[in-house]
Amino acid sequence: MIKKLPFLLLFISSYAFAQDADFFKPDSIRKTVKAVKISTNIKVDGLLDEPEWLLAPASPDFIQIEPYQGKAPNFATLVKVLYNQKYLYFGITCKDPLGKKAIMASDFVRDFDYTRHDLVNLSIDAFNDKRNAMVFATNAYGVQRDLLSFDDLYYDIDWNGLWAVRTNRTDSGWTAEIAIPWKTLRYPKRADTVQSWGFNVYRNRRYTNEVTALSPFPRVFSATHMDYAGVLTNLQPPPPATNIQVDPYFLTSYDHYTNFGSAEPVHASSIKVGGDLKWAINSNSVLDLTAHTDFAQADADIQVNNITRFSVFFPEKRQFFLENASLFGMQVNPLPDGSGGSMNYQPFFSRSIGLDTAGNPIPIVAGGRFVYRSSKLNFGAIAIRQQGANDLPGTNFFVGRVSENFGSQDRVGALISVKNQPGGSNIETTVDGFFRLGESNSLNTLLTQSTTTNTGQKGFGGIMQYYNSNNHYKIWWTESVVTKNFDPQMGFVSRKDVIGTTPGINFYYRGSLLPFKSVLLAFEPGFLPELYYTASTGKFAEMDLPLFPVWLNFKSGAYFGYGIDPIRQHLTSVFQPLGVSIAPGDYSYLTHQFWASTDPSKIINLSFIYQTGSYFNGKLNSGDWKLQFAPVPYISFLGEYSRNHFEGVGENKTTTNVNLYVLRARFALNPRVQLTGIYQRNSLNNADNYNIRLSWEFLPLSYVYLIYNRGVTNMINNMVIQTQTEDHIIYKISYLQQF
């Protein structure tokens, strides 16, 4: 079956390409928006009532991206641009005859989920390289979302820029007023006094999921595909000048431990000071320094009960490591729609620094990061000193990265990482490349050798991934090889000692035969086969053949999918998912999968993934249910229940339940004052975890935090159940000053 798949995919690709009338190339005549220079300051209040706004011409008409590519919008959007010596201003009017009644927003989280909100999104390409963009977005309540995009492939989603926005909601729609300091933007120093930048704006009217854009792009891409962008003209930015941000903090904490014996004192308190410095040396170069780095305010990891043979990838959530992550964090990984296969490889994974294997913090003494970016050449380095803690010695970390852009959107690069401890070093050397083979085809490659000096052990990890994506289908083919001795101590790989082949295809059908077009957006069936062999022996290891004959996407954002998955497994050693011991041997079984979600923007949203059928030598019913209740954007609750019911599985014919409960709550006075809480209970280890955080952004990117963390674990000691508890109260204040 797998051997015949390339010919099937080639045939489908050729046929669909011939049918792909609405997949188009960038227009040779780019839409323009003219900025107007003013000498006064604009009060950013969302009202757009200053007389200066009358001087700026409105943007051209937007064009639909969703649900009807290329059609005129049903709801008009106007963009105006002003600037002075300090700020670049945007005034945006989102017209809607239903006014406030049509506005959708589920919470006040910065960097919110864009699928749940009304929003406008600005993409700015100041270098005109048609590859990279700074992105600034807001919902109708003035909640900010910003990111850096590179080739519409890698994103620094958690980059937080210094800018301001206020909004106003009326009976005829909503308006947004945005002020971005020139110092927040990165742009070249040019001899020309007047500049033009790549620029695009898109709006999502969430009530009907109508997505419109100033400059249209195929819906398979995003608004950061900057070769489709329009132009922002008549800009006269001040020459780039000294740009330094200093962000010191003060922290005090109190800790209390119960039943830890001599491992921890009963009471402890501490005071800590430190901070970060960011120096934008010029338009291309940024230096970051950090001392006594603290991440107390970072979101807690959400636990996962894993029943697969792949390691779970937990995302980075610490701000210092999130910035410029796209330069150092190149990776090949599965996408949210299941495409690409299950293999996940990232040569540099920043969670290897400052965290132990359980996710507990290890103190960072100091560190620095230098990054240079241009339209052709990018390079950077990270150096971190990690303090010794518990049984771990002090450790030095170094990462060096260089990449060169060529062609329209091609790139080659290299990375080296070194983890140095008293006993020796672990070294990774990586070469990588990304190649766009036309508008819809791409090839991504990563090849790494690892060397551990104290053992002399060497290993290899390599992965190549091809995509062919357009408005009618997505085809992919991923090949991976990871040897048994591969040891990327500063990276992440989801599975070792494996050779993987993971092709697949997802269809996107919106044609004339689609029924119920008033509610149904698309029929998107898919076939996602995966085949794995053991690299050290060449013998068969695993085959999955998931087929989704039904996948329906609705115009509301709801979806329903059904899949059937025949699986073969060859185990050479004991496999223990969630404490259930499964003996080596050959197994064949069949599972059924159900995926569904209601409209995620509504007050109540229910989603679930449910899997039922056989599992190795027994049965497994596995489900994950999520229920969100957001009566107003200021208040939201999210409950999650994950259940795995094993029946007659493994060597001991085990029948058991493993349950995970997660409750998250958020209360917001406004986008700047919020109280959040997370409670997690896992029956696998009889543990309860609480995380409560009050945050106040009293000035842009300056915060006061009050945090309470509690962990409860039931331990068996001499046949007696003993409860260990740890409580932590943290107060932290940070103050960002820009010079």
mmCIF file of C-alpha atoms in Angstrom, residues 500-625:
data_model
loop_
_atom_site.group_PDB
_atom_site.id
_atom_site.type_symbol
_atom_site.label_atom_id
_atom_site.label_comp_id
_atom_site.label_asym_id
_atom_site.label_seq_id
_atom_site.Cartn_x
_atom_site.Cartn_y
_atom_site.Cartn_z
ATOM 1 C CA GLY A 500 9.977 6.756 9.356
ATOM 2 C CA THR A 501 7.957 7.197 6.164
ATOM 3 C CA THR A 502 4.866 9.364 6.593
ATOM 4 C CA PRO A 503 3.090 10.498 3.411
ATOM 5 C CA GLY A 504 -0.479 11.729 3.296
ATOM 6 C CA ILE A 505 -3.144 13.893 1.732
ATOM 7 C CA ASN A 506 -5.990 16.128 2.923
ATOM 8 C CA PHE A 507 -8.660 17.230 0.437
ATOM 9 C CA TYR A 508 -10.519 20.560 0.621
ATOM 10 C CA TYR A 509 -13.791 20.363 -1.298
ATOM 11 C CA ARG A 510 -16.152 23.361 -1.592
ATOM 12 C CA GLY A 511 -17.662 22.590 -4.990
ATOM 13 C CA SER A 512 -21.195 22.521 -6.321
ATOM 14 C CA LEU A 513 -21.966 19.067 -4.876
ATOM 15 C CA LEU A 514 -21.395 20.225 -1.301
ATOM 16 C CA PRO A 515 -24.780 20.132 0.488
ATOM 17 C CA PHE A 516 -26.145 22.524 3.121
ATOM 18 C CA LYS A 517 -23.957 25.396 1.935
ATOM 19 C CA SER A 518 -25.667 27.829 4.271
ATOM 20 C CA VAL A 519 -23.935 26.121 7.221
ATOM 21 C CA LEU A 520 -21.311 23.792 5.727
ATOM 22 C CA LEU A 521 -17.990 25.313 4.633
ATOM 23 C CA ALA A 522 -15.989 22.351 3.341
ATOM 24 C CA PHE A 523 -15.697 18.576 3.101
ATOM 25 C CA GLU A 524 -12.100 17.657 3.972
ATOM 26 C CA PRO A 525 -11.382 13.909 4.015
ATOM 27 C CA GLY A 526 -7.818 12.717 4.511
ATOM 28 C CA PHE A 527 -5.481 9.736 4.489
ATOM 29 C CA LEU A 528 -2.479 9.941 6.867
ATOM 30 C CA PRO A 529 -0.433 6.697 6.750
ATOM 31 C CA GLU A 530 2.717 6.216 8.838
ATOM 32 C CA LEU A 531 5.337 3.459 8.569
ATOM 33 C CA TYR A 532 8.292 2.962 10.938
ATOM 34 C CA TYR A 533 11.251 0.579 11.025
ATOM 35 C CA THR A 534 13.879 0.121 13.735
ATOM 36 C CA ALA A 535 17.020 1.914 12.538
ATOM 37 C CA SER A 536 19.512 -0.356 14.351
ATOM 38 C CA THR A 537 18.076 -3.612 12.958
ATOM 39 C CA GLY A 538 16.112 -2.601 9.855
ATOM 40 C CA LYS A 539 13.114 -4.572 11.136
ATOM 41 C CA PHE A 540 9.490 -3.477 11.078
ATOM 42 C CA ALA A 541 8.343 -1.448 14.122
ATOM 43 C CA GLU A 542 4.926 0.154 13.513
ATOM 44 C CA MET A 543 2.365 0.932 10.818
ATOM 45 C CA ASP A 544 -0.667 3.235 11.167
ATOM 46 C CA LEU A 545 -3.163 3.708 8.316
ATOM 47 C CA PRO A 546 -5.602 6.370 9.566
ATOM 48 C CA LEU A 547 -8.312 7.177 7.041
ATOM 49 C CA PHE A 548 -10.746 10.032 7.662
ATOM 50 C CA PRO A 549 -13.597 9.501 5.171
ATOM 51 C CA VAL A 550 -15.613 12.169 6.976
ATOM 52 C CA TRP A 551 -14.352 15.586 8.000
ATOM 53 C CA LEU A 552 -16.804 18.466 7.880
ATOM 54 C CA ASN A 553 -15.862 22.076 8.581
ATOM 55 C CA PHE A 554 -18.761 24.414 9.263
ATOM 56 C CA LYS A 555 -18.934 28.133 8.569
ATOM 57 C CA SER A 556 -19.340 28.789 12.283
ATOM 58 C CA GLY A 557 -15.917 27.271 13.011
ATOM 59 C CA ALA A 558 -17.430 24.010 14.266
ATOM 60 C CA TYR A 559 -16.222 20.686 12.851
ATOM 61 C CA PHE A 560 -16.925 16.956 12.916
ATOM 62 C CA GLY A 561 -14.620 14.147 11.831
ATOM 63 C CA TYR A 562 -14.606 10.364 11.843
ATOM 64 C CA GLY A 563 -11.572 8.185 11.214
ATOM 65 C CA ILE A 564 -10.693 4.510 11.185
ATOM 66 C CA ASP A 565 -7.125 3.437 11.954
ATOM 67 C CA PRO A 566 -5.737 -0.085 11.386
ATOM 68 C CA ILE A 567 -2.494 -0.404 13.394
ATOM 69 C CA ARG A 568 0.318 -2.958 13.499
ATOM 70 C CA GLN A 569 2.967 -2.880 16.230
ATOM 71 C CA HIS A 570 6.167 -4.863 16.747
ATOM 72 C CA LEU A 571 7.535 -4.407 20.274
ATOM 73 C CA THR A 572 11.109 -5.478 21.021
ATOM 74 C CA SER A 573 10.935 -4.440 24.677
ATOM 75 C CA VAL A 574 8.277 -3.866 27.309
ATOM 76 C CA PHE A 575 6.053 -0.856 26.554
ATOM 77 C CA GLN A 576 4.371 0.812 29.550
ATOM 78 C CA PRO A 577 1.718 3.382 28.612
ATOM 79 C CA LEU A 578 0.291 4.961 31.797
ATOM 80 C CA GLY A 579 1.660 2.164 33.969
ATOM 81 C CA VAL A 580 0.160 -0.712 31.936
ATOM 82 C CA SER A 581 2.890 -3.226 31.041
ATOM 83 C CA ILE A 582 2.722 -4.658 27.492
ATOM 84 C CA ALA A 583 5.072 -7.528 26.586
ATOM 85 C CA PRO A 584 7.285 -7.659 23.468
ATOM 86 C CA GLY A 585 5.623 -9.211 20.441
ATOM 87 C CA ASP A 586 3.503 -8.526 17.360
ATOM 88 C CA TYR A 587 0.106 -6.875 17.636
ATOM 89 C CA SER A 588 -2.607 -5.867 15.169
ATOM 90 C CA TYR A 589 -5.640 -3.850 16.147
ATOM 91 C CA LEU A 590 -8.216 -1.362 14.898
ATOM 92 C CA THR A 591 -9.407 1.928 16.387
ATOM 93 C CA HIS A 592 -12.221 4.337 15.560
ATOM 94 C CA GLN A 593 -11.775 8.067 16.139
ATOM 95 C CA PHE A 594 -14.332 10.840 16.538
ATOM 96 C CA TRP A 595 -13.390 14.540 16.541
ATOM 97 C CA ALA A 596 -15.909 17.332 17.063
ATOM 98 C CA SER A 597 -16.285 20.913 18.214
ATOM 99 C CA THR A 598 -19.094 23.413 18.412
ATOM 100 C CA ASP A 599 -18.553 27.068 17.451
ATOM 101 C CA PRO A 600 -15.495 28.079 19.563
ATOM 102 C CA SER A 601 -16.548 31.741 19.698
ATOM 103 C CA LYS A 602 -19.865 31.093 21.451
ATOM 104 C CA ILE A 603 -20.561 31.501 25.163
ATOM 105 C CA ILE A 604 -20.479 27.707 25.518
ATOM 106 C CA ASN A 605 -18.070 25.633 23.439
ATOM 107 C CA LEU A 606 -17.738 21.849 23.642
ATOM 108 C CA SER A 607 -15.007 19.902 21.861
ATOM 109 C CA PHE A 608 -13.824 16.329 22.149
ATOM 110 C CA ILE A 609 -11.576 13.634 20.715
ATOM 111 C CA TYR A 610 -12.777 10.090 21.361
ATOM 112 C CA GLN A 611 -11.032 6.875 20.376
ATOM 113 C CA THR A 612 -12.471 3.394 20.828
ATOM 114 C CA GLY A 613 -11.525 -0.099 19.732
ATOM 115 C CA SER A 614 -8.838 -2.670 20.324
ATOM 116 C CA TYR A 615 -5.431 -1.765 21.753
ATOM 117 C CA PHE A 616 -2.532 -4.227 21.546
ATOM 118 C CA ASN A 617 -3.995 -7.420 23.123
ATOM 119 C CA GLY A 618 -6.989 -5.735 24.776
ATOM 120 C CA LYS A 619 -9.313 -2.770 24.413
ATOM 121 C CA LEU A 620 -9.019 0.959 25.036
ATOM 122 C CA ASN A 621 -11.577 3.719 25.221
ATOM 123 C CA SER A 622 -9.775 7.055 25.285
ATOM 124 C CA GLY A 623 -11.364 10.477 25.324
ATOM 125 C CA ASP A 624 -10.517 14.104 25.888
ATOM 126 C CA TRP A 625 -13.436 16.484 26.447
#
